[in-house]
XYZ file of C-alpha atoms in Angstrom:
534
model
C -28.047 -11.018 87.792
C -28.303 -14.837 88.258
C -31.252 -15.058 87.171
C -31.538 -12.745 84.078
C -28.126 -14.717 82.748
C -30.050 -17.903 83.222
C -33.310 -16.357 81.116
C -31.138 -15.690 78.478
C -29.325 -18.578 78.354
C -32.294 -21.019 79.419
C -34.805 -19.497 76.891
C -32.763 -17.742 74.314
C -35.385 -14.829 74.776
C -32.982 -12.215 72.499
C -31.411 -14.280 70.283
C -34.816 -15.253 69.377
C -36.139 -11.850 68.382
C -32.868 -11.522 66.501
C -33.652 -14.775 64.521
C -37.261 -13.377 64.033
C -35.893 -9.977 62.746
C -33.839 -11.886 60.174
C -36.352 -14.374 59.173
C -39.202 -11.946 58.402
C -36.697 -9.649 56.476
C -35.287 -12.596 54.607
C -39.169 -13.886 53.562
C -40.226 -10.198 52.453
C -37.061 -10.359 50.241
C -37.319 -13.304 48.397
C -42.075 -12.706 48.413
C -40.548 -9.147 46.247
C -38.194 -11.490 44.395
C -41.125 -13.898 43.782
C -43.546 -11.063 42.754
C -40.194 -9.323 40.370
C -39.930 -12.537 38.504
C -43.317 -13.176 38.037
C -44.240 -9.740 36.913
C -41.222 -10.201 34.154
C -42.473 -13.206 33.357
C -46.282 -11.887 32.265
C -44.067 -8.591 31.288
C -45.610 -6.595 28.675
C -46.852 -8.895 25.596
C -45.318 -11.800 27.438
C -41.760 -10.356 26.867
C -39.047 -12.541 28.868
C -36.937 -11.252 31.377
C -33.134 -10.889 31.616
C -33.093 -14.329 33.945
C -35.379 -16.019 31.377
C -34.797 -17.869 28.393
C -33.288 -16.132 26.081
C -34.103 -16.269 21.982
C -31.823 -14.542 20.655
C -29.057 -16.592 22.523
C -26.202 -17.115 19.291
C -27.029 -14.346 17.665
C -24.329 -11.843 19.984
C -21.909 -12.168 21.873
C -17.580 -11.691 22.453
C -16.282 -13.015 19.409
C -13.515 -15.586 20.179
C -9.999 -13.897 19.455
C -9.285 -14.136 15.207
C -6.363 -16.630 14.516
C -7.236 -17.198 11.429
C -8.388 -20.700 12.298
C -11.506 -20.060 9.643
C -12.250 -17.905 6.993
C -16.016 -17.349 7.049
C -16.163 -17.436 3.412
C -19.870 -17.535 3.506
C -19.543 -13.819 5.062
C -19.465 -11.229 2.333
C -19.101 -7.529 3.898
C -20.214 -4.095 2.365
C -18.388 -1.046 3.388
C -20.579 1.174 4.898
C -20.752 4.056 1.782
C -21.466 1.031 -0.280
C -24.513 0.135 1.690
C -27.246 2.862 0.116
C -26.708 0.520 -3.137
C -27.980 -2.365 -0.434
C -31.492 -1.061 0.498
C -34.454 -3.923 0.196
C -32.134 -6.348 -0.747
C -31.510 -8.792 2.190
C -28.926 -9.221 4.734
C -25.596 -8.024 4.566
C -22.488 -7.953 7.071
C -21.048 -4.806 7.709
C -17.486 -4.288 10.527
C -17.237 -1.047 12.123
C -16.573 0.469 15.312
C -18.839 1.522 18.031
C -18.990 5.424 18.009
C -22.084 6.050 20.011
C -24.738 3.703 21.798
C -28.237 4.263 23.437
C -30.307 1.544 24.738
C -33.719 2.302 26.098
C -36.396 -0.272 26.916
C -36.394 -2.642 23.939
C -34.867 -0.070 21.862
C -31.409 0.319 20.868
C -29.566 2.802 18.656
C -25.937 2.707 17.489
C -23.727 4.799 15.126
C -21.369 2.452 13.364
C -18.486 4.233 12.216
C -15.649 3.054 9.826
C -13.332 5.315 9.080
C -14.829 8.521 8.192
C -18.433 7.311 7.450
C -21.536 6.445 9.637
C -24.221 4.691 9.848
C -27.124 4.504 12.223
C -27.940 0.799 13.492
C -31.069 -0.088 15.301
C -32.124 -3.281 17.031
C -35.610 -3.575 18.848
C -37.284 -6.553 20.802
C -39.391 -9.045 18.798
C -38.915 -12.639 17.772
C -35.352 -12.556 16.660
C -33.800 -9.840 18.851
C -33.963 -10.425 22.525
C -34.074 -7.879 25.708
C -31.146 -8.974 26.563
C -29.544 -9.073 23.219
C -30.738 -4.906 23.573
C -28.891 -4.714 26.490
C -25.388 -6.221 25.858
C -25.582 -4.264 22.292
C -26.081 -0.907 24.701
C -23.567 -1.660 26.972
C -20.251 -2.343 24.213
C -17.846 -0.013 25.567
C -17.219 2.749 22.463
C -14.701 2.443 19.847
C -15.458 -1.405 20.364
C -14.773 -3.075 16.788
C -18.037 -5.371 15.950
C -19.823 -7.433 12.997
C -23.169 -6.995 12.488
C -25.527 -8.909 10.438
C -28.070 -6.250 9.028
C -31.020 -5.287 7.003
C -30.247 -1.897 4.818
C -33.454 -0.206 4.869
C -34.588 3.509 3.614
C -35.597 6.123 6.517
C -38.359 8.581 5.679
C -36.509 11.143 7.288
C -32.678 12.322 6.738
C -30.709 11.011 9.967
C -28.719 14.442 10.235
C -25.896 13.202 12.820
C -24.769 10.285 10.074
C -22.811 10.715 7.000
C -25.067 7.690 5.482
C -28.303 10.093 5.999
C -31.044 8.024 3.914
C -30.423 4.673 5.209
C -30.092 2.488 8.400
C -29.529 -1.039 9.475
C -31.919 -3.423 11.357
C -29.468 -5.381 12.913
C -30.004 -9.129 13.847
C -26.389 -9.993 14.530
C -23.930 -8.553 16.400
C -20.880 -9.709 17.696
C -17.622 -8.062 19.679
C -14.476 -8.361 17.588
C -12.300 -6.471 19.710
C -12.973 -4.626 22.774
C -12.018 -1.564 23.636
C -11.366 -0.023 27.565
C -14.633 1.453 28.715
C -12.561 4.345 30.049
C -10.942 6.580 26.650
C -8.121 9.219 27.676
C -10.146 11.406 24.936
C -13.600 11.180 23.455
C -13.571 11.167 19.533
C -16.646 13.138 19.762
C -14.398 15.962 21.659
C -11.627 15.234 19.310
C -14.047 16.014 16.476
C -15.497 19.473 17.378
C -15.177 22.314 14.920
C -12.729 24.735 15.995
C -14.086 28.122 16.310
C -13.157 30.614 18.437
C -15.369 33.109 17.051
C -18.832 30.731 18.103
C -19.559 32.124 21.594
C -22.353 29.858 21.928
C -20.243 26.897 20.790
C -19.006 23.996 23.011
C -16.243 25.134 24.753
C -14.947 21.441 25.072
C -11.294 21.283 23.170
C -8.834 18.517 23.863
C -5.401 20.010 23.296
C -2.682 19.338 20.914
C -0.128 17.127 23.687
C -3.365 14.849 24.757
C -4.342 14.203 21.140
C -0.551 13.787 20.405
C -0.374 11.164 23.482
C -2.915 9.317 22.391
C -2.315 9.772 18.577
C -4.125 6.125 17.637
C -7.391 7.578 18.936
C -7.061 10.727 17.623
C -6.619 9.668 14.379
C -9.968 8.209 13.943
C -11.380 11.655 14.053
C -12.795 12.684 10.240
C -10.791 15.134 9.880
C -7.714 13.700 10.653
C -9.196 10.297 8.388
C -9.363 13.308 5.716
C -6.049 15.261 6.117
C -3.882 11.874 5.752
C -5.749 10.622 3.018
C -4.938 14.275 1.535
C -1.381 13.896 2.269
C -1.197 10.121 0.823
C -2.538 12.082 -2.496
C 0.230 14.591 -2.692
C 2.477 12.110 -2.491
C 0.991 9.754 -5.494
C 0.036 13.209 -7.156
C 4.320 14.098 -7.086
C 5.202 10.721 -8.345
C 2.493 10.145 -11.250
C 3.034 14.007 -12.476
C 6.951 13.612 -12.375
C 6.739 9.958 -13.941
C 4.464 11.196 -16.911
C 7.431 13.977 -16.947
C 10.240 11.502 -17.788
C 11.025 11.069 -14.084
C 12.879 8.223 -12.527
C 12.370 7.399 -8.721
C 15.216 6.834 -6.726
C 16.182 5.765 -3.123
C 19.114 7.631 -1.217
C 20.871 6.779 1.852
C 19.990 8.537 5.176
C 23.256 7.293 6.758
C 26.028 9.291 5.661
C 29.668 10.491 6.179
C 29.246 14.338 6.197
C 26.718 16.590 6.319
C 24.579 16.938 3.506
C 23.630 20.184 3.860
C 27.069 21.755 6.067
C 26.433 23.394 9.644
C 25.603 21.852 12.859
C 21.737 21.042 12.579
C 22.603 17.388 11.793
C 22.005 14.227 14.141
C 25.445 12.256 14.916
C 24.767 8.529 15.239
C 27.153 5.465 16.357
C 28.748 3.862 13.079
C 30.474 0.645 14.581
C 33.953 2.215 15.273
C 33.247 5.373 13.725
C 30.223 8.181 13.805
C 27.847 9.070 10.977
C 25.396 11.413 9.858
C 21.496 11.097 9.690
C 21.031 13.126 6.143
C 19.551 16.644 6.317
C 18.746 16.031 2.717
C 19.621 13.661 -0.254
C 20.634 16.481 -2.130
C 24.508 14.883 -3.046
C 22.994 11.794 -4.072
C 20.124 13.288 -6.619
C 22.927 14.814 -8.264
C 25.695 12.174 -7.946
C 22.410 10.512 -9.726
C 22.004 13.351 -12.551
C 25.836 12.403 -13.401
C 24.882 8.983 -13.882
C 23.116 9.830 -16.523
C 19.693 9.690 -15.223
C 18.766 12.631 -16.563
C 15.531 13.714 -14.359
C 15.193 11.845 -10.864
C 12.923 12.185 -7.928
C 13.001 10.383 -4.489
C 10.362 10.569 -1.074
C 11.935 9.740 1.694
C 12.821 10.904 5.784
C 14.737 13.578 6.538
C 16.200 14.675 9.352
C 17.237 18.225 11.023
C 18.600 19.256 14.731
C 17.074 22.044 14.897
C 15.932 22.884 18.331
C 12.973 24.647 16.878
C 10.051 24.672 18.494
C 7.763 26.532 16.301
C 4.461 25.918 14.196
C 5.607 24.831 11.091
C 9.238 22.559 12.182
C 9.837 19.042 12.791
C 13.038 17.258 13.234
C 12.249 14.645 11.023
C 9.815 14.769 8.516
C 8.770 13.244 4.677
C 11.381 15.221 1.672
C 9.999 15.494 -1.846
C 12.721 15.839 -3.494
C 13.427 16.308 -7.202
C 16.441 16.874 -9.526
C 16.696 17.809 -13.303
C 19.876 18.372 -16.217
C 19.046 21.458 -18.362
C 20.284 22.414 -21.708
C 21.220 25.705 -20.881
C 19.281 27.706 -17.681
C 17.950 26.688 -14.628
C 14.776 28.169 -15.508
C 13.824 25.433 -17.714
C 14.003 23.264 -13.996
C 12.294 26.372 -12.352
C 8.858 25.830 -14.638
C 8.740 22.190 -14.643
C 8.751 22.312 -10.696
C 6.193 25.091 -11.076
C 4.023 23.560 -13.407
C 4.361 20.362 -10.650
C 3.142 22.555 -8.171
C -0.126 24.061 -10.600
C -0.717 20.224 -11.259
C -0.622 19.045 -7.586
C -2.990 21.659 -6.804
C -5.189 21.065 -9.355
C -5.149 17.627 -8.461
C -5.908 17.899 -4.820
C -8.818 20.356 -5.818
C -10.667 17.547 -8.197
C -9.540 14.827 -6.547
C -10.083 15.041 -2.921
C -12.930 17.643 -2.455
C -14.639 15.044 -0.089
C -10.973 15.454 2.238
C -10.990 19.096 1.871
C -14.816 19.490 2.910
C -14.232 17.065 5.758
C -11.454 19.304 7.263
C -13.383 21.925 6.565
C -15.953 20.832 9.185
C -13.909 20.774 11.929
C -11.057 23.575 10.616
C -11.807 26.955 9.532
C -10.380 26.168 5.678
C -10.096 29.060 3.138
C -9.821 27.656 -0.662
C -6.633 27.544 -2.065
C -5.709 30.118 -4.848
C -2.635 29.549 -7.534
C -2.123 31.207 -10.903
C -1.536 29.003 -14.178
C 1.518 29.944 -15.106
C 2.896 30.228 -11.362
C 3.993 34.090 -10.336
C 7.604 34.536 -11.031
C 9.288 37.492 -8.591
C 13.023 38.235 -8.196
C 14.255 38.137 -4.752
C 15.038 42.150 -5.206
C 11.110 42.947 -6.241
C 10.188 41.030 -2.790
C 12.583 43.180 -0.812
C 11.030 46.347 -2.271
C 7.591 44.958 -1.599
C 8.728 44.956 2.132
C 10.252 48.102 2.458
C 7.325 49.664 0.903
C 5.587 48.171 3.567
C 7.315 50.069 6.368
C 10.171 46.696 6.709
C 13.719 47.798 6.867
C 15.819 44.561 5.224
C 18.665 44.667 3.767
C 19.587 43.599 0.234
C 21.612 40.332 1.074
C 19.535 39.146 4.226
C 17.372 36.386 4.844
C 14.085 36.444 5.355
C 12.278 36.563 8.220
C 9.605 34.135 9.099
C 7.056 37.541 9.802
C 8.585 39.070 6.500
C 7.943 35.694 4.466
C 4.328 35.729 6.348
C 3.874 39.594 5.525
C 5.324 39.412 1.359
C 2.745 36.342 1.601
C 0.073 38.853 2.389
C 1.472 41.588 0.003
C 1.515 39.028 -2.789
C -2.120 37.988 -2.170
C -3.351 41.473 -2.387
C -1.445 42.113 -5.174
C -1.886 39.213 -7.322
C -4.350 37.129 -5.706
C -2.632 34.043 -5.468
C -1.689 31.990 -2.226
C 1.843 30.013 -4.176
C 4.606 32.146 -5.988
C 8.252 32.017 -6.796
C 10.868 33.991 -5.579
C 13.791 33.851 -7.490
C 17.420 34.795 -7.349
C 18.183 34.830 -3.827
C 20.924 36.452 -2.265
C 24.638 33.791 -2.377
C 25.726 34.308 1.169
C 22.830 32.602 2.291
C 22.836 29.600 0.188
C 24.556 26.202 0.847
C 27.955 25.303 -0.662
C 26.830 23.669 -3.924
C 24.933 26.664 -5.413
C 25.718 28.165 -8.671
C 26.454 32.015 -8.154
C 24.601 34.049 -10.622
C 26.907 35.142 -13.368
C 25.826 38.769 -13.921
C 25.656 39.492 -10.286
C 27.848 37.790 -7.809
C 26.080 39.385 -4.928
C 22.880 36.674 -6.036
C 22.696 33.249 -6.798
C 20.661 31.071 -9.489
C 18.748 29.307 -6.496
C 14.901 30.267 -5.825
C 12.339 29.341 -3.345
C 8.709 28.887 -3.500
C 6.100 29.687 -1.187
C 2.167 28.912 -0.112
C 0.182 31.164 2.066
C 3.910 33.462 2.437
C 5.682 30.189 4.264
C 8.658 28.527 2.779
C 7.640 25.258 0.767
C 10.856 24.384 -1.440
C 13.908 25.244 -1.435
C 16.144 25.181 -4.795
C 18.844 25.845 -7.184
C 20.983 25.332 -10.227
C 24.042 23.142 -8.655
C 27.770 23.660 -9.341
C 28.639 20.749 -11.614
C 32.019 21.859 -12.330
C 34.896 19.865 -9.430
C 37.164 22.646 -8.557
C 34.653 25.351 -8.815
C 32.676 22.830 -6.039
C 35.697 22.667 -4.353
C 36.904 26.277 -3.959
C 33.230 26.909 -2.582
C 33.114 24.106 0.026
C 36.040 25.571 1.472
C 34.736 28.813 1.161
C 31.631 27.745 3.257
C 34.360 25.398 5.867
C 33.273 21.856 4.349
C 36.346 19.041 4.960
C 36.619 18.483 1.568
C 38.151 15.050 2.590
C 34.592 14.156 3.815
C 32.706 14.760 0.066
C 35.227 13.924 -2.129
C 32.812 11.137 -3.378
C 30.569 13.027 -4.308
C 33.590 15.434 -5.783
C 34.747 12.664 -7.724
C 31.453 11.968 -9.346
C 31.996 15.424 -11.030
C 35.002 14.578 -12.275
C 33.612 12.375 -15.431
C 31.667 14.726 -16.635
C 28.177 15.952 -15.542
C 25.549 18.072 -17.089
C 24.229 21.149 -15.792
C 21.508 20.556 -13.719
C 18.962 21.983 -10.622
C 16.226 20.772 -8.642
C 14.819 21.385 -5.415
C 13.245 19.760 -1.684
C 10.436 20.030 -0.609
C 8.681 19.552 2.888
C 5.443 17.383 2.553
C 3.698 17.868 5.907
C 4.204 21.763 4.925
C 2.731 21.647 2.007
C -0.038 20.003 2.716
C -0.910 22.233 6.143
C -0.916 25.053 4.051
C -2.773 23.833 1.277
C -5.858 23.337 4.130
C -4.420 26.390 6.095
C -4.228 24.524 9.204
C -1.739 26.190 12.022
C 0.186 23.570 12.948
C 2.874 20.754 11.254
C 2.117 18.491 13.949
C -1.523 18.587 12.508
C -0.449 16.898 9.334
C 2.203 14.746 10.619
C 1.236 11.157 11.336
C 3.332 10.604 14.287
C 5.376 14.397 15.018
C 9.145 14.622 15.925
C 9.907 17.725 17.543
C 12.958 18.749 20.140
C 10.367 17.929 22.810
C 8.693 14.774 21.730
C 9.926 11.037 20.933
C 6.864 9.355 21.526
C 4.439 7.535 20.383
């Protein structure tokens, strides 16, 4: 034992094959290194490799964070649709966002997106563009937002998976504006899929309505999403230049109130310093407070808000009014067409207008045109009833209806008359709000109306009791503290003319225009009972 400790210790005999072990492995290593480096170096056409000099050094890169230090005058972008009007004609810049990237050898394709159009970019190796100017292009996480300095140039063949299909860009500058997370909570390509559950041999890859909601910024980017707000944004400019060339003034209503607007319980109660307030279910006293001030014909777009702990398809709890309000000479009706003929115009609009919006929907939403008649369809409340019943529904004279009995007339009055937006008129007074003018030949109905697309509720109207103590008597008829609107009593009180109008619900109108399923598909950021956030 003596001895064999003093072998080891006297001639190092193991540590020494140890040391060997490690020294040969360590020279193999850095003779594959040597033969690695020099084999990139001779590469193929003398191409340099990634530890090599590189070229195209300047030319990409991480952008240093915008603080509008400079202003890069000399930069003049082109929008992406603008760039077919580009081809053969130099270098342009072009911002956009990563949507898909594929590098392969000293090849690299990208689809630039910006908003909802696309673009396919390409950069290969040669004496401007380096390999590893290909490789930190491949690797930009998507949704990245970059610059590119590009050549437009015409492809022989259409690029099918691009909405710009008879052009691309040579890129020979590229750099990082803002970078996104390599890890997405959704992909926009899933986001973007065309629902149909009648395609067995589709994708089955769906990201559901509380993920998209979630992550609502991402989801947005989506075309059709680009194309239902940009839709929206259109019936709202569409409502204001038809009702301005009508003699229309806009106005702006408070949303804090005293009382109620519209009576009942399905209003939010907010601090008011010492006191409480109201959030307004509608801005209904103040259009007509408005009409008394000799205004004459007013409209106003604004929030409005309902506690409603609905949870359905087609309710939020706050969401974007349309509202409208209009003196008559002597019958409501005369307010009845003009909102009508609003509605034919809207439509009309939206059909000329935005058929690029409704196609792009289209693609990803099963979207049946929209039908209307010119002049609207005009039906009394009582023809709409008997429509039911002969239907097999059993509803009485003086109810409500029934969101399946609104859905089912809708049918009815689409095989009927072939058109997806009517009128019903003359609805029954017991289930009207306070300020409604009963109907003078029959006190069982009322001179209010509603109007419908694709057999859901849309507006919601009425010829307005102008006269004070009528108002009164049916406030307290209905339980309204008439201590609480005797403002907007008073305003009745110097005289008013006889007047009607009606609200209506934007994100409704435009998710049945498309006939999409769901509000929370055509509002920007939902409110519901169940959500808050984002």
């Amino acid at each position: 034992m003596v001895e064999e400790k003093e072998n080891v210790s006297a001639n190092g005999e193991q540590v020494s094959k140890k040391g060997a072990k490690k020294a040969a492995k360590a020279a193999k290593k850095a003779e594959q290194k040597a033969e690695s480096a020099a084999a990139a170096s001779a590469g193929n056409d003398g191409e340099a490799g990634d530890n090599a000099v590189d070229h195209a050094q300047g030319r990409y890169g991480l952008s240093e964070m915008i603080q509008s230090k400079d202003k890069r005058s000399e930069r003049v972008f082109v929008t992406v649709p603008e760039l077919v009007n580009h081809v053969d004609k130099g270098l342009v810049w072009v911002r956009g966002r990563v949507h898909t990237s594929r590098a392969k050898g000293k090849q690299c394709f990208l689809i630039l997106r910006q908003q909802s159009s696309t673009i396919q970019c390409i950069l290969a190796v040669n004496d401007i563009i380096s390999k590893q100017m290909v490789k930190f292009t491949g690797n930009i996480p998507k949704e990245s937002i970059i610059d590119i300095q590009a050549k437009p140039v015409s492809v022989p063949n259409k690029i099918e998976s691009c909405t710009e299909q008879t052009v691309e860009l040579c890129v020979e500058q590229v750099f990082v504006i803002s970078q996104a997370k390599p890890q997405l909570p959704l992909q926009i390509e899933d986001a973007s899929r065309p629902e149909n559950p009648d395609d067995a041999e589709g994708l089955n890859i769906r990201v559901n309505q509380d993920t998209r909601l979630d992550n609502r910024v991402l989801d947005l980017r989506t075309p059709a999403n680009q194309a239902i707000f940009r839709l929206e944004a259109g019936v709202c400019r569409l409502f204001r230049d038809i009702l301005t060339e009508k003699g229309f003034t806009e106005i702006h209503t408070p949303k804090i109130i005293s009382a109620a607007s519209e009576g009942g319980a399905n209003v939010f109660t907010v601090s008011y310093f010492k006191d409480s307030a109201y959030l307004a279910q509608s801005p209904q006293l103040y259009k007509q407070m408005a009409i008394a001030a000799d205004f004459d014909k007013v409209f106003t777009v604004g929030a409005v808000f309902r506690a409603e702990d609905s949870n359905t398809h087609r309710h939020l709890t706050e969401f974007v009014g349309l509202d409208l309000e209009m003196a008559f000479k002597y019958h409501y009706h005369e307010v009845l067409h003009t909102i009508g003929n609003t509605f034919t115009a809207i439509f009309k609009g939206l059909r000329d207008q935005y058929s690029r919006e409704i196609e792009a929907v289209g693609q990803q939403y099963k979207v049946e045109p929209f039908k209307f008649l010119e002049p609207p369809l005009i039906l009394q409340f009582a023809e709409g009833v008997a429509m039911l019943r002969g239907a097999g529904v059993e509803t009485g004279d003086e109810e409500d209806l029934s969101t399946p009995n609104e859905k089912l007339l809708g049918r009815l009055v689409k095989a009927k008359y072939d058109t997806d937006f009517y009128i019903l008129d003359k609805f029954p007074l017991a289930i009207r709000p306070f300020y409604t003018m009963p109907d003078p030949n029959n006190p069982i109905y009322s001179n209010s109306y509603d109007m419908f697309m694709r057999g859901e509720e849309i507006l919601s109207g009425a010829q307005r009791i102008h006269d004070p103590e009528y108002l009164i008597e049916r406030a307290k008829h209905h339980g309204i503290d008439t201590t609480k609107i005797a403002a907007y009593i008073e305003s009745f009180r110097y005289g008013c003319p006889p007047h009607a109008g009606g609200g209506i619900g934007m994100e409704r109108v435009v998710m049945l225009y498309l006939g999409l399923d769901n509000i929370r598909k055509t509002s920007m950021f939902p409110r519901d009972p169940k959500r808050l956030t984002p």
